[in-house]
PDB file of C-alpha atoms in Angstrom:
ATOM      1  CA  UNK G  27       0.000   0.000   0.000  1.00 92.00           C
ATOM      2  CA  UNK G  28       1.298   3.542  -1.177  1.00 97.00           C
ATOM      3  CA  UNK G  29       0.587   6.655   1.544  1.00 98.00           C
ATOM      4  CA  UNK G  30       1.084  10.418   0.269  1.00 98.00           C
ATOM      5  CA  UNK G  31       0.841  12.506   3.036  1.00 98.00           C
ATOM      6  CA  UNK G  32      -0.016  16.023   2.933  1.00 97.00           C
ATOM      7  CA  UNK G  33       1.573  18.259   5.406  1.00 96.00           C
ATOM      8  CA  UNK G  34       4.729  17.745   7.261  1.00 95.00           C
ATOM      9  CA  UNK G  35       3.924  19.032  10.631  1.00 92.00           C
ATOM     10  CA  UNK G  36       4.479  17.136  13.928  1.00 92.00           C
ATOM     11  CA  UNK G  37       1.431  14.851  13.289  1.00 93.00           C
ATOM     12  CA  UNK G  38       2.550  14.351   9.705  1.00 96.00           C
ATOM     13  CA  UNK G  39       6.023  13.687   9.483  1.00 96.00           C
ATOM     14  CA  UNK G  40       4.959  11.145  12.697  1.00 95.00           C
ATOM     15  CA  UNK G  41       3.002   9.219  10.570  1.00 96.00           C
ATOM     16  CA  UNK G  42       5.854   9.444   7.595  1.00 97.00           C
ATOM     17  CA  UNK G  43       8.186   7.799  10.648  1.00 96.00           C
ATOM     18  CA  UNK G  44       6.014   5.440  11.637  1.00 96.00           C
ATOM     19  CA  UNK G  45       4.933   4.126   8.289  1.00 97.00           C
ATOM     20  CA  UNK G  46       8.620   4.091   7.038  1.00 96.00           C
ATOM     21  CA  UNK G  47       9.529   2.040  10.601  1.00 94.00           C
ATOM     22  CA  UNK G  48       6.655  -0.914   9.724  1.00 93.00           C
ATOM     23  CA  UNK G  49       6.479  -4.016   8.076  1.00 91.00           C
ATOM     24  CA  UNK G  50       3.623  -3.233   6.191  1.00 91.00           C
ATOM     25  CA  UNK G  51       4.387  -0.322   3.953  1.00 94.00           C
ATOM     26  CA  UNK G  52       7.597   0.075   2.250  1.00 96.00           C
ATOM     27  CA  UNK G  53       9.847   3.333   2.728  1.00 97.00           C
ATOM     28  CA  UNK G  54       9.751   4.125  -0.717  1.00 96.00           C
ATOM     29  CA  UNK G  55       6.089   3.998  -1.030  1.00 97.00           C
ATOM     30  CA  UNK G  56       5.504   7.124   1.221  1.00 98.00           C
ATOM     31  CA  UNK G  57       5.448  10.375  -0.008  1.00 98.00           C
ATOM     32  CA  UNK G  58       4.851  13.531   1.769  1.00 98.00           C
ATOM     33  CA  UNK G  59       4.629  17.629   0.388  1.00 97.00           C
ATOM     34  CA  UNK G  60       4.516  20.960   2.523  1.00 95.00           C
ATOM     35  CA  UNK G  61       5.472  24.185   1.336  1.00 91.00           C
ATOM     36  CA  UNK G  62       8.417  24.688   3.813  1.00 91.00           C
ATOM     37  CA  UNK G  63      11.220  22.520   2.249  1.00 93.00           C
ATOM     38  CA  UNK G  64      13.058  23.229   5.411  1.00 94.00           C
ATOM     39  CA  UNK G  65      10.451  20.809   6.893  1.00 94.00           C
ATOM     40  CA  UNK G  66      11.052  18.072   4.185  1.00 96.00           C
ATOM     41  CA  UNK G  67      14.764  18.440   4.401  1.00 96.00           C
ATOM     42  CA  UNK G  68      14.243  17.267   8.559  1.00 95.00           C
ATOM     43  CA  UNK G  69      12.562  14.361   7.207  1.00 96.00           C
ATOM     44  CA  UNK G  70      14.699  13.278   4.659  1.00 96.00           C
ATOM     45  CA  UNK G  71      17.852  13.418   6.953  1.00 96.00           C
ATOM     46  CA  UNK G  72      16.064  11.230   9.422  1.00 96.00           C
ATOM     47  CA  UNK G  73      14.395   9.260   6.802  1.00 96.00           C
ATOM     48  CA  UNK G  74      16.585   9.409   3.185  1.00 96.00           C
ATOM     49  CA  UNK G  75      14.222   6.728   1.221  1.00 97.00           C
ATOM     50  CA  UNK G  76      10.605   8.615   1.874  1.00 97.00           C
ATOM     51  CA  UNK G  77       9.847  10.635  -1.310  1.00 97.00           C
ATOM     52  CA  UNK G  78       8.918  14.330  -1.192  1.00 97.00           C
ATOM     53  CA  UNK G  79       8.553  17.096  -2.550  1.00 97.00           C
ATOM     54  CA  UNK G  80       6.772  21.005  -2.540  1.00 96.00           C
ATOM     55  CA  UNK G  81       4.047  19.709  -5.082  1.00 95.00           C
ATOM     56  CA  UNK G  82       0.450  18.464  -3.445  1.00 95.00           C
ATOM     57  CA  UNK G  83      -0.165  17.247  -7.227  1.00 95.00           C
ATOM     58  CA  UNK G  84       3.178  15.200  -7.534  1.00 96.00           C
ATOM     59  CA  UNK G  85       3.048  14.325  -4.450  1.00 97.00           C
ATOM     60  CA  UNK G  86      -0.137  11.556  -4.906  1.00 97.00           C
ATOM     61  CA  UNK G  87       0.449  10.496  -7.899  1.00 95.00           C
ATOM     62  CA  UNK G  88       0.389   6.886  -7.846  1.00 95.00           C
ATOM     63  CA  UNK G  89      -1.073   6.431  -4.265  1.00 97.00           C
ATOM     64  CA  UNK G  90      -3.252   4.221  -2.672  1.00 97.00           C
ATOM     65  CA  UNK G  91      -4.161   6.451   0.598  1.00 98.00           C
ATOM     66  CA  UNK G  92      -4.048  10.068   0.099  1.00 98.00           C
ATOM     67  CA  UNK G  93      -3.196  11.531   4.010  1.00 98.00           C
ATOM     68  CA  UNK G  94      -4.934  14.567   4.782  1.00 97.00           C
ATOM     69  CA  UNK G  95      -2.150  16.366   7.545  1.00 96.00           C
ATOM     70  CA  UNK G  96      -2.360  20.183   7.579  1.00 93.00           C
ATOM     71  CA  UNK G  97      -4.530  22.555   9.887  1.00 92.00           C
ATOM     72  CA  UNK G  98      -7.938  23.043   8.845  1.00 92.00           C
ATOM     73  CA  UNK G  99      -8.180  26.668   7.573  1.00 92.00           C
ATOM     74  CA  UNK G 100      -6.124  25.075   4.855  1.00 92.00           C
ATOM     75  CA  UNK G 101      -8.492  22.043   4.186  1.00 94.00           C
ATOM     76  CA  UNK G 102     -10.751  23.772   1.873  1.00 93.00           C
ATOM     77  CA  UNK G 103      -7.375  25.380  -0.641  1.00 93.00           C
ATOM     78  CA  UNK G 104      -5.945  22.172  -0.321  1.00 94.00           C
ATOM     79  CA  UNK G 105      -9.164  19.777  -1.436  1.00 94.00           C
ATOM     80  CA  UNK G 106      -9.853  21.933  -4.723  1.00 93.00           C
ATOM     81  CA  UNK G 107      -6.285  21.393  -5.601  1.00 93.00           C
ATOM     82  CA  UNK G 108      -6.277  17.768  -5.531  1.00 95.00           C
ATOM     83  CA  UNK G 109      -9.882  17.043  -6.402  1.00 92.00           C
ATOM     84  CA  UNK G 110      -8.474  17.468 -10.839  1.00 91.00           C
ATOM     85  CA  UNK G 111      -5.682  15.033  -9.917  1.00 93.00           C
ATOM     86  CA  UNK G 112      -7.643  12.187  -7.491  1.00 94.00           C
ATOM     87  CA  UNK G 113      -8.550   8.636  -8.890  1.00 93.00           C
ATOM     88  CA  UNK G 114     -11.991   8.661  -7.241  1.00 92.00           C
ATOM     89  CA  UNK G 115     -12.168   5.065  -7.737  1.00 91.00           C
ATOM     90  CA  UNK G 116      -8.699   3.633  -6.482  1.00 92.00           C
ATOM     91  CA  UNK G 117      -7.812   6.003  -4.365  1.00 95.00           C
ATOM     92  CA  UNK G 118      -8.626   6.479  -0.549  1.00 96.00           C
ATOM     93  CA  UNK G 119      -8.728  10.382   1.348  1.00 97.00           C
ATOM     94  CA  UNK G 120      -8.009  10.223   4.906  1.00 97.00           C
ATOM     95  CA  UNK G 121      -8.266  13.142   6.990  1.00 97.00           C
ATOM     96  CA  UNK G 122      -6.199  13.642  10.137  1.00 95.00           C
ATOM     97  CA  UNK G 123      -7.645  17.504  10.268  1.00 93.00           C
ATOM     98  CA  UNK G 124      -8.839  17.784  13.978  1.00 86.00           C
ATOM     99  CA  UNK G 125     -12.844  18.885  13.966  1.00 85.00           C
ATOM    100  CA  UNK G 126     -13.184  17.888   9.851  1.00 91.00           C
ATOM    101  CA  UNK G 127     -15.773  14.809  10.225  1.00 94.00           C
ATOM    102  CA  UNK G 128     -16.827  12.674   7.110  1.00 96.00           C
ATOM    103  CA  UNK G 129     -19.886  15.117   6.334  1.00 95.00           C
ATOM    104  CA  UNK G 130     -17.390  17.988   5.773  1.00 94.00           C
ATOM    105  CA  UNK G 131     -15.130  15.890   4.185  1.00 95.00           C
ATOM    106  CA  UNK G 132     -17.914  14.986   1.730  1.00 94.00           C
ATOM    107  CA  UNK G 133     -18.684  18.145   0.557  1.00 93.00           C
ATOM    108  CA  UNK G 134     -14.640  19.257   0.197  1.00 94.00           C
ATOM    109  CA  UNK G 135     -14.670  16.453  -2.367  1.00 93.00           C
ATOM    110  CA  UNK G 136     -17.883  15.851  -3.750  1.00 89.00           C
ATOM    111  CA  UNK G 137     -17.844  16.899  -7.866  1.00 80.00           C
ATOM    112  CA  UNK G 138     -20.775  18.199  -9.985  1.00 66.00           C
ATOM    113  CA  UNK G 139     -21.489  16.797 -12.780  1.00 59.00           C
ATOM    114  CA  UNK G 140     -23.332  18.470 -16.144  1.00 44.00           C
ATOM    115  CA  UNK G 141     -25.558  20.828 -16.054  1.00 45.00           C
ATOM    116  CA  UNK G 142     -28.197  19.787 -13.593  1.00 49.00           C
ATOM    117  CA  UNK G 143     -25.550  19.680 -11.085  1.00 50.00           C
ATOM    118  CA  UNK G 144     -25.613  16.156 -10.165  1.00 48.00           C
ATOM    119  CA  UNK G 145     -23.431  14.613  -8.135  1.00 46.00           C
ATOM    120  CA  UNK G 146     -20.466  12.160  -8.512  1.00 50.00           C
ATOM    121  CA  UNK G 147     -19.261   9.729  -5.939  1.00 75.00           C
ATOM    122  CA  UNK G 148     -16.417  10.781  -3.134  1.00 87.00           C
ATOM    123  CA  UNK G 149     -13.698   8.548  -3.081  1.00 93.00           C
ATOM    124  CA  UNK G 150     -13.495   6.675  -0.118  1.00 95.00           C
ATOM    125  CA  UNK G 151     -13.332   8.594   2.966  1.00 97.00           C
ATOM    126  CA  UNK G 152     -11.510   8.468   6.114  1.00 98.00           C
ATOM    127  CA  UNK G 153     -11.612  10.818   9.501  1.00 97.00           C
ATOM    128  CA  UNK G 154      -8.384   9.542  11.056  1.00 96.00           C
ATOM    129  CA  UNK G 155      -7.344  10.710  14.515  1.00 95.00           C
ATOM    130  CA  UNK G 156      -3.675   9.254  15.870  1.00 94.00           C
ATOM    131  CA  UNK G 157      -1.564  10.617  18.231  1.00 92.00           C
ATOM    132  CA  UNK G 158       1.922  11.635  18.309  1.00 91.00           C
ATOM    133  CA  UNK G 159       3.288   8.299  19.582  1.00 93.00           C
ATOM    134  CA  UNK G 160       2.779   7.347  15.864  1.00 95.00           C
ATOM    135  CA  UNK G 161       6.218   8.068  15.192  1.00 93.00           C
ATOM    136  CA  UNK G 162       7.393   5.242  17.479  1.00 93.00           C
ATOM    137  CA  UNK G 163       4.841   3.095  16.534  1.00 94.00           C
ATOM    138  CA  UNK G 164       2.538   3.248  19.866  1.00 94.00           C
ATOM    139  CA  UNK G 165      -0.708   5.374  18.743  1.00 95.00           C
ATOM    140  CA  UNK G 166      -3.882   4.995  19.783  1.00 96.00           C
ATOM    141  CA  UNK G 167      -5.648   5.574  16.298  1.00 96.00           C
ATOM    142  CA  UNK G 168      -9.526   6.097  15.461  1.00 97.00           C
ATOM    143  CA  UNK G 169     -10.681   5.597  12.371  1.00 97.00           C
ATOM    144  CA  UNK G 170     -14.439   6.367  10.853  1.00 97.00           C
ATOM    145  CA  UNK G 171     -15.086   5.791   7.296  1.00 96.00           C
ATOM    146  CA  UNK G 172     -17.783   6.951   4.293  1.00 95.00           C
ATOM    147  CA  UNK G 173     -17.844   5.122   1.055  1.00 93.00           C
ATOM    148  CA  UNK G 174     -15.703   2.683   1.608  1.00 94.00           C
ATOM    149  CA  UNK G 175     -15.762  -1.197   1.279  1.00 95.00           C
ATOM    150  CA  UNK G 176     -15.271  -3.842   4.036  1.00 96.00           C
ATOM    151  CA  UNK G 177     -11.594  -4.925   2.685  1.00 96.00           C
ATOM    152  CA  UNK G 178     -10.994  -0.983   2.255  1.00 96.00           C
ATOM    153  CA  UNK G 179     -11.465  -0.593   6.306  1.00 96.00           C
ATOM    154  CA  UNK G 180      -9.507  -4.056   6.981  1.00 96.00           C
ATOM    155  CA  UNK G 181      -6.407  -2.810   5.067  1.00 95.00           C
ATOM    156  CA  UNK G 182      -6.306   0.341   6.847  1.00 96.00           C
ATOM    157  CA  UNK G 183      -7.096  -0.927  10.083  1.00 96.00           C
ATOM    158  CA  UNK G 184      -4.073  -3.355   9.288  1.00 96.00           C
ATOM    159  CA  UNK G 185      -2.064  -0.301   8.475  1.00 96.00           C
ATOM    160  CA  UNK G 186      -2.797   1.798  11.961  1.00 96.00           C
ATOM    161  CA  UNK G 187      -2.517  -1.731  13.510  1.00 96.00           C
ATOM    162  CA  UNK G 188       0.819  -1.695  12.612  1.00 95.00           C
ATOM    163  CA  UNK G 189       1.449   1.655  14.213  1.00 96.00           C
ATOM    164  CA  UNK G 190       0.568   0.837  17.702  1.00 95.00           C
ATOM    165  CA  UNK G 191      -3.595  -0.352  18.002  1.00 95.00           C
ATOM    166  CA  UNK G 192      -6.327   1.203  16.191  1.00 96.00           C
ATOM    167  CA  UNK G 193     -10.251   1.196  16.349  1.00 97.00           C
ATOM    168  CA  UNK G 194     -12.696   1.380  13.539  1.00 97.00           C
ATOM    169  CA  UNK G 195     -15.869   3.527  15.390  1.00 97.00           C
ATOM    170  CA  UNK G 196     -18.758   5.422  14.691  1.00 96.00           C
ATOM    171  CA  UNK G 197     -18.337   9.115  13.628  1.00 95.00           C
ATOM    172  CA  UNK G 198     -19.861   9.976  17.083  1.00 95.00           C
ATOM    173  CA  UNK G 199     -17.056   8.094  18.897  1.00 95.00           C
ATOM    174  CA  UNK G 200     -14.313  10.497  17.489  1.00 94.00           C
ATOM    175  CA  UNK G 201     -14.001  13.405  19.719  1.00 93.00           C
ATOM    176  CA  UNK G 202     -14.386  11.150  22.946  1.00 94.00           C
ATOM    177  CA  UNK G 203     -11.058   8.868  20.943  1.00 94.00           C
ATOM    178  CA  UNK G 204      -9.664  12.373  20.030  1.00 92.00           C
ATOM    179  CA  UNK G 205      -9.758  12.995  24.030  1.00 94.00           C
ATOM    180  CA  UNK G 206      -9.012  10.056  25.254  1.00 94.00           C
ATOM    181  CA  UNK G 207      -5.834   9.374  23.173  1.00 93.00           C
ATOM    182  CA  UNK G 208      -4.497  12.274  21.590  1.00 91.00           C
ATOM    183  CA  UNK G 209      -4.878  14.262  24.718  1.00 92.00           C
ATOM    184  CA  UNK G 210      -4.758  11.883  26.333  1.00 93.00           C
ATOM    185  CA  UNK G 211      -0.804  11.732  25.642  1.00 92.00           C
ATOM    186  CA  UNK G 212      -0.457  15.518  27.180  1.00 94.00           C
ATOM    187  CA  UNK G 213      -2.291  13.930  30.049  1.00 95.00           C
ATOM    188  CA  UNK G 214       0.101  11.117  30.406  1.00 94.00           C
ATOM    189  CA  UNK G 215       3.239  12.918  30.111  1.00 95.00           C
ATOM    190  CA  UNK G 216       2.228  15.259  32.545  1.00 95.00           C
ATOM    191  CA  UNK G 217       1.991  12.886  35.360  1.00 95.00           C
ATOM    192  CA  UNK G 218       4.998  11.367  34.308  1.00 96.00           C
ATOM    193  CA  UNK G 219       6.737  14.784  34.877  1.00 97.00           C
ATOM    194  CA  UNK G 220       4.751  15.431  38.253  1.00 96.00           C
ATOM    195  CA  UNK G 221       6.003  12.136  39.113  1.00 96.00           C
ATOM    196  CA  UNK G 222       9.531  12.351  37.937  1.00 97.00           C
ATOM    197  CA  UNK G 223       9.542  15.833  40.327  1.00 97.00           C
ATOM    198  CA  UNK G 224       8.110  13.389  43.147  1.00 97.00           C
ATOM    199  CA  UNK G 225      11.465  11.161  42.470  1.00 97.00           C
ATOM    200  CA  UNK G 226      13.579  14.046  41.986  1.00 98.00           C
ATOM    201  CA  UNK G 227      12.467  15.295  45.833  1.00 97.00           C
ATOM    202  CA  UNK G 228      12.624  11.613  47.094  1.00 97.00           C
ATOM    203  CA  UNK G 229      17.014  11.552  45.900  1.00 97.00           C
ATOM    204  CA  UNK G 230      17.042  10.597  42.613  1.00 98.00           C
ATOM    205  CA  UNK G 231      18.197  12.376  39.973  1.00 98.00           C
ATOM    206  CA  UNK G 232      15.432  14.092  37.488  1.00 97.00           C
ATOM    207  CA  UNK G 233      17.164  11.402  34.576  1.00 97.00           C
ATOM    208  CA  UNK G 234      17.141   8.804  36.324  1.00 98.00           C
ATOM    209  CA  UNK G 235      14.072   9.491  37.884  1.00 97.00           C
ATOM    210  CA  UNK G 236      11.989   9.738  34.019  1.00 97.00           C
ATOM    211  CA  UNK G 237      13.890   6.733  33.244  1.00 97.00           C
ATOM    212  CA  UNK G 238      12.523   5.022  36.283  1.00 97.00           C
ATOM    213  CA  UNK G 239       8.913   6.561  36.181  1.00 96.00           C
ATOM    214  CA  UNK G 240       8.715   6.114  32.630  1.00 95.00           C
ATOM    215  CA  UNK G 241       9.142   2.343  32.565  1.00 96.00           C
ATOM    216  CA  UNK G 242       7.061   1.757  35.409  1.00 96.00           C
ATOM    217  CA  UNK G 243       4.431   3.331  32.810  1.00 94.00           C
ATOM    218  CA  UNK G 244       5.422   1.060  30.832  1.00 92.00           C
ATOM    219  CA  UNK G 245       5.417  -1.882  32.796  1.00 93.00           C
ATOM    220  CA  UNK G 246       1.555  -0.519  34.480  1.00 92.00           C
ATOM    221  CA  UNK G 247       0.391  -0.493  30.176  1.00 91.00           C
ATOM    222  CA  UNK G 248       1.639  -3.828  29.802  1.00 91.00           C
ATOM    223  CA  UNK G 249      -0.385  -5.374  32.757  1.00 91.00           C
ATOM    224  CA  UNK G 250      -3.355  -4.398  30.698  1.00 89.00           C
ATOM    225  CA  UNK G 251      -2.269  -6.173  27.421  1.00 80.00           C
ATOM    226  CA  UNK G 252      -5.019  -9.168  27.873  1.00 74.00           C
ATOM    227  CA  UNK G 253      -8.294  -9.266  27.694  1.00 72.00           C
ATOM    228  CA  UNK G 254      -9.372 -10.284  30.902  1.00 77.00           C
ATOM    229  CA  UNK G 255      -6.936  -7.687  32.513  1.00 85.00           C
ATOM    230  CA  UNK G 256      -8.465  -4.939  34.644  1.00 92.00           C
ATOM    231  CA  UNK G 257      -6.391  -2.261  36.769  1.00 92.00           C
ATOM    232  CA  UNK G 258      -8.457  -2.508  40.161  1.00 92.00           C
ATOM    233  CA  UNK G 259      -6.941  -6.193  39.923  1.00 91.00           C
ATOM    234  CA  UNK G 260      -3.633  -5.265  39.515  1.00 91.00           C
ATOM    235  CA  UNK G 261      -3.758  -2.141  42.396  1.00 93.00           C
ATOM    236  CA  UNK G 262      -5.227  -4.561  44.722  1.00 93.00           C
ATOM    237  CA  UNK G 263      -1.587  -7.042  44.285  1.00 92.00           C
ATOM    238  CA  UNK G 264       0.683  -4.383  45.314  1.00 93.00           C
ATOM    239  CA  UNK G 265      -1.554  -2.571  47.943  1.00 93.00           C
ATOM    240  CA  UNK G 266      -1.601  -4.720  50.925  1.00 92.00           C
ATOM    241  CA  UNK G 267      -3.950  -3.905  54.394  1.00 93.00           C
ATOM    242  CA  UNK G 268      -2.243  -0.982  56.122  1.00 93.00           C
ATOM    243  CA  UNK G 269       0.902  -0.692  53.449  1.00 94.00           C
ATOM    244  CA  UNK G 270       2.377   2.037  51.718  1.00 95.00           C
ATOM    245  CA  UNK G 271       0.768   2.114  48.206  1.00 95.00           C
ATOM    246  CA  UNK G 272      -2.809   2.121  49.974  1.00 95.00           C
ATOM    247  CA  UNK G 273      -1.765   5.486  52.176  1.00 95.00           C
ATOM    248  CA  UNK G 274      -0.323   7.210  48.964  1.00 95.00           C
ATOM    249  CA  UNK G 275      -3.429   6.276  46.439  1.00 95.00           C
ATOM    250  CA  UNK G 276      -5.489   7.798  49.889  1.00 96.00           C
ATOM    251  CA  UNK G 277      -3.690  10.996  49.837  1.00 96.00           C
ATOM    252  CA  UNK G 278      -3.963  11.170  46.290  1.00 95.00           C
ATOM    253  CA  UNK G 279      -7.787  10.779  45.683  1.00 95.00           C
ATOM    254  CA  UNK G 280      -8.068  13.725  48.920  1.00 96.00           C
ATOM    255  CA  UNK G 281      -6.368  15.612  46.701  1.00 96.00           C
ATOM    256  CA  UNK G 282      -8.745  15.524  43.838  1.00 95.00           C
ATOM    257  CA  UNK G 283      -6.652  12.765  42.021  1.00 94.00           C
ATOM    258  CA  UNK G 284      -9.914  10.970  39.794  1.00 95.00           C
ATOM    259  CA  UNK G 285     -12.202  14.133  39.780  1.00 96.00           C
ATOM    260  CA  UNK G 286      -9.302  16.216  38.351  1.00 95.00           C
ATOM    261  CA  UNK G 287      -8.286  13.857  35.366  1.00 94.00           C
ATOM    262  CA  UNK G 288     -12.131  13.220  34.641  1.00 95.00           C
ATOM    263  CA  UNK G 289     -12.799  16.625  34.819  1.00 95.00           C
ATOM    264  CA  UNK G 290      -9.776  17.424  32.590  1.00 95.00           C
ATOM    265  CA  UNK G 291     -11.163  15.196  30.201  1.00 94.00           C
ATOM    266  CA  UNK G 292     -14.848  16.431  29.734  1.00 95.00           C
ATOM    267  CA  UNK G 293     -13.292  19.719  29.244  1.00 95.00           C
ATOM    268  CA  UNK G 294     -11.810  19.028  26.449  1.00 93.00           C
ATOM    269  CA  UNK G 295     -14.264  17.570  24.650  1.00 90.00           C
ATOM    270  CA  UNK G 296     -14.526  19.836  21.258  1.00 84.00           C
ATOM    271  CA  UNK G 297     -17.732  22.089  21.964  1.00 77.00           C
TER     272      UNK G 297
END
């Protein structure tokens, strides 16, 4: 499978790293435009066999999954460029624009047709939402799809797969996924840093003290890996009657410790 990608921001270029680090799309077989070359220049240095280029037009020609990276004001500029130059019947559009679902996404790429004004097909459409831990193949992806077939949404389900775990949902799903894992990263890394400051005041130093906080994130995610896994289970093995790790989970839910990450997260659910 061939991915152009268009944009070479931070979510972009992590999906061009990603991709190229897989075993399901070959190097050479991603492409990726933006108009700053100084931005294509980072990624070939890091990544020498990923095409690219300054052309949007160029830049899809001959792809399977046309990548939709860029911020949205740009969407609309972007769509009536390509729309001349897309194979509406081989090729897929997936959107990673942040608040762009399929509806909009139709009506970027819809085409009229004589003079009555009728309508053609869309290609195959995709509202895509990773997160930045794409790039080292750990994102929690989201996909939701219009127009497309059942072996169209297994491929790219295979694809995101690939880069970490992905979910096919319903369009209404997206925002709580967009929350949930995309911000959900901010979220993360922010108690890994309040942590790491707990380590750094306990004698460690503050490298060795992300180095130790960081895989015991690790090590907490991969508890979780099986099905049957759930993480009151695995709190109640390490907090015995009376011990340590019960007085410190205590002192953290006085503090607000649940109400203030739920909170954080209904907050940010796109209005």
């Amino acid at each position: 499978m061939k991915f152009a990608i268009i944009g070479a921001g931070n979510i972009g270029s992590a999906l061009a790293f990603g991709l190229a680090q897989s075993n399901i799309v070959r190097t050479e077989d991603i492409s990726i435009s933006n108009t700053h070359p100084e931005k294509l220049e980072r990624i070939s240095r890091r990544e020498p066999l990923i095409r690219t280029t300054t052309d949007n037009r160029e830049c899809i020609q001959g792809a399977d999954v046309v990548v939709l990276a860029m911020k949205p004001w740009r969407l609309k500029e972007a769509a009536e460029q390509l729309k001349p130059w897309l194979d509406y019947d081989h090729q897929i559009v997936a959107s990673m624009v942040g608040g762009v679902g399929l509806a909009d996404l139709k009506e970027l790429f819809q085409k009229e047709k004589g003079a009555e004004g009728e309508l053609r097909s869309c290609p195959a459409l995709y509202y895509l939402i990773p997160n930045t831990a794409i790039a080292a193949r750990q994102s929690m992806t989201f996909l939701s799809s219009a127009g497309a077939t059942k072996e169209q949404d297994e491929a790219l389900l295979a694809v995101f797969k690939e880069l970490g775990d992905a979910m096919l949902v319903e369009e209404r799903l997206m925002n709580a996924g967009l929350v949930l894992a995309s911000c959900g990263i901010a979220y993360a890394l922010r108690y890994i840093r309040a942590n790491t400051q707990g380590g750094v005041l306990l004698g460690f130093t503050p490298a060795d003290a992300q180095r130790i906080v960081a895989q015991t994130m690790k090590g907490a995610a991969s508890l979780l890996s099986t099905d049957s896994a759930h993480p009151e289970a695995e709190i109640d093995k390490v907090t015995t009657p009376a011990g340590l790790t019960i007085r410190g989970l205590n002192a953290m839910e006085r503090n607000g410790f649940t109400t203030s990450i739920i909170e954080g997260l209904m907050a940010s659910i796109p209005k």
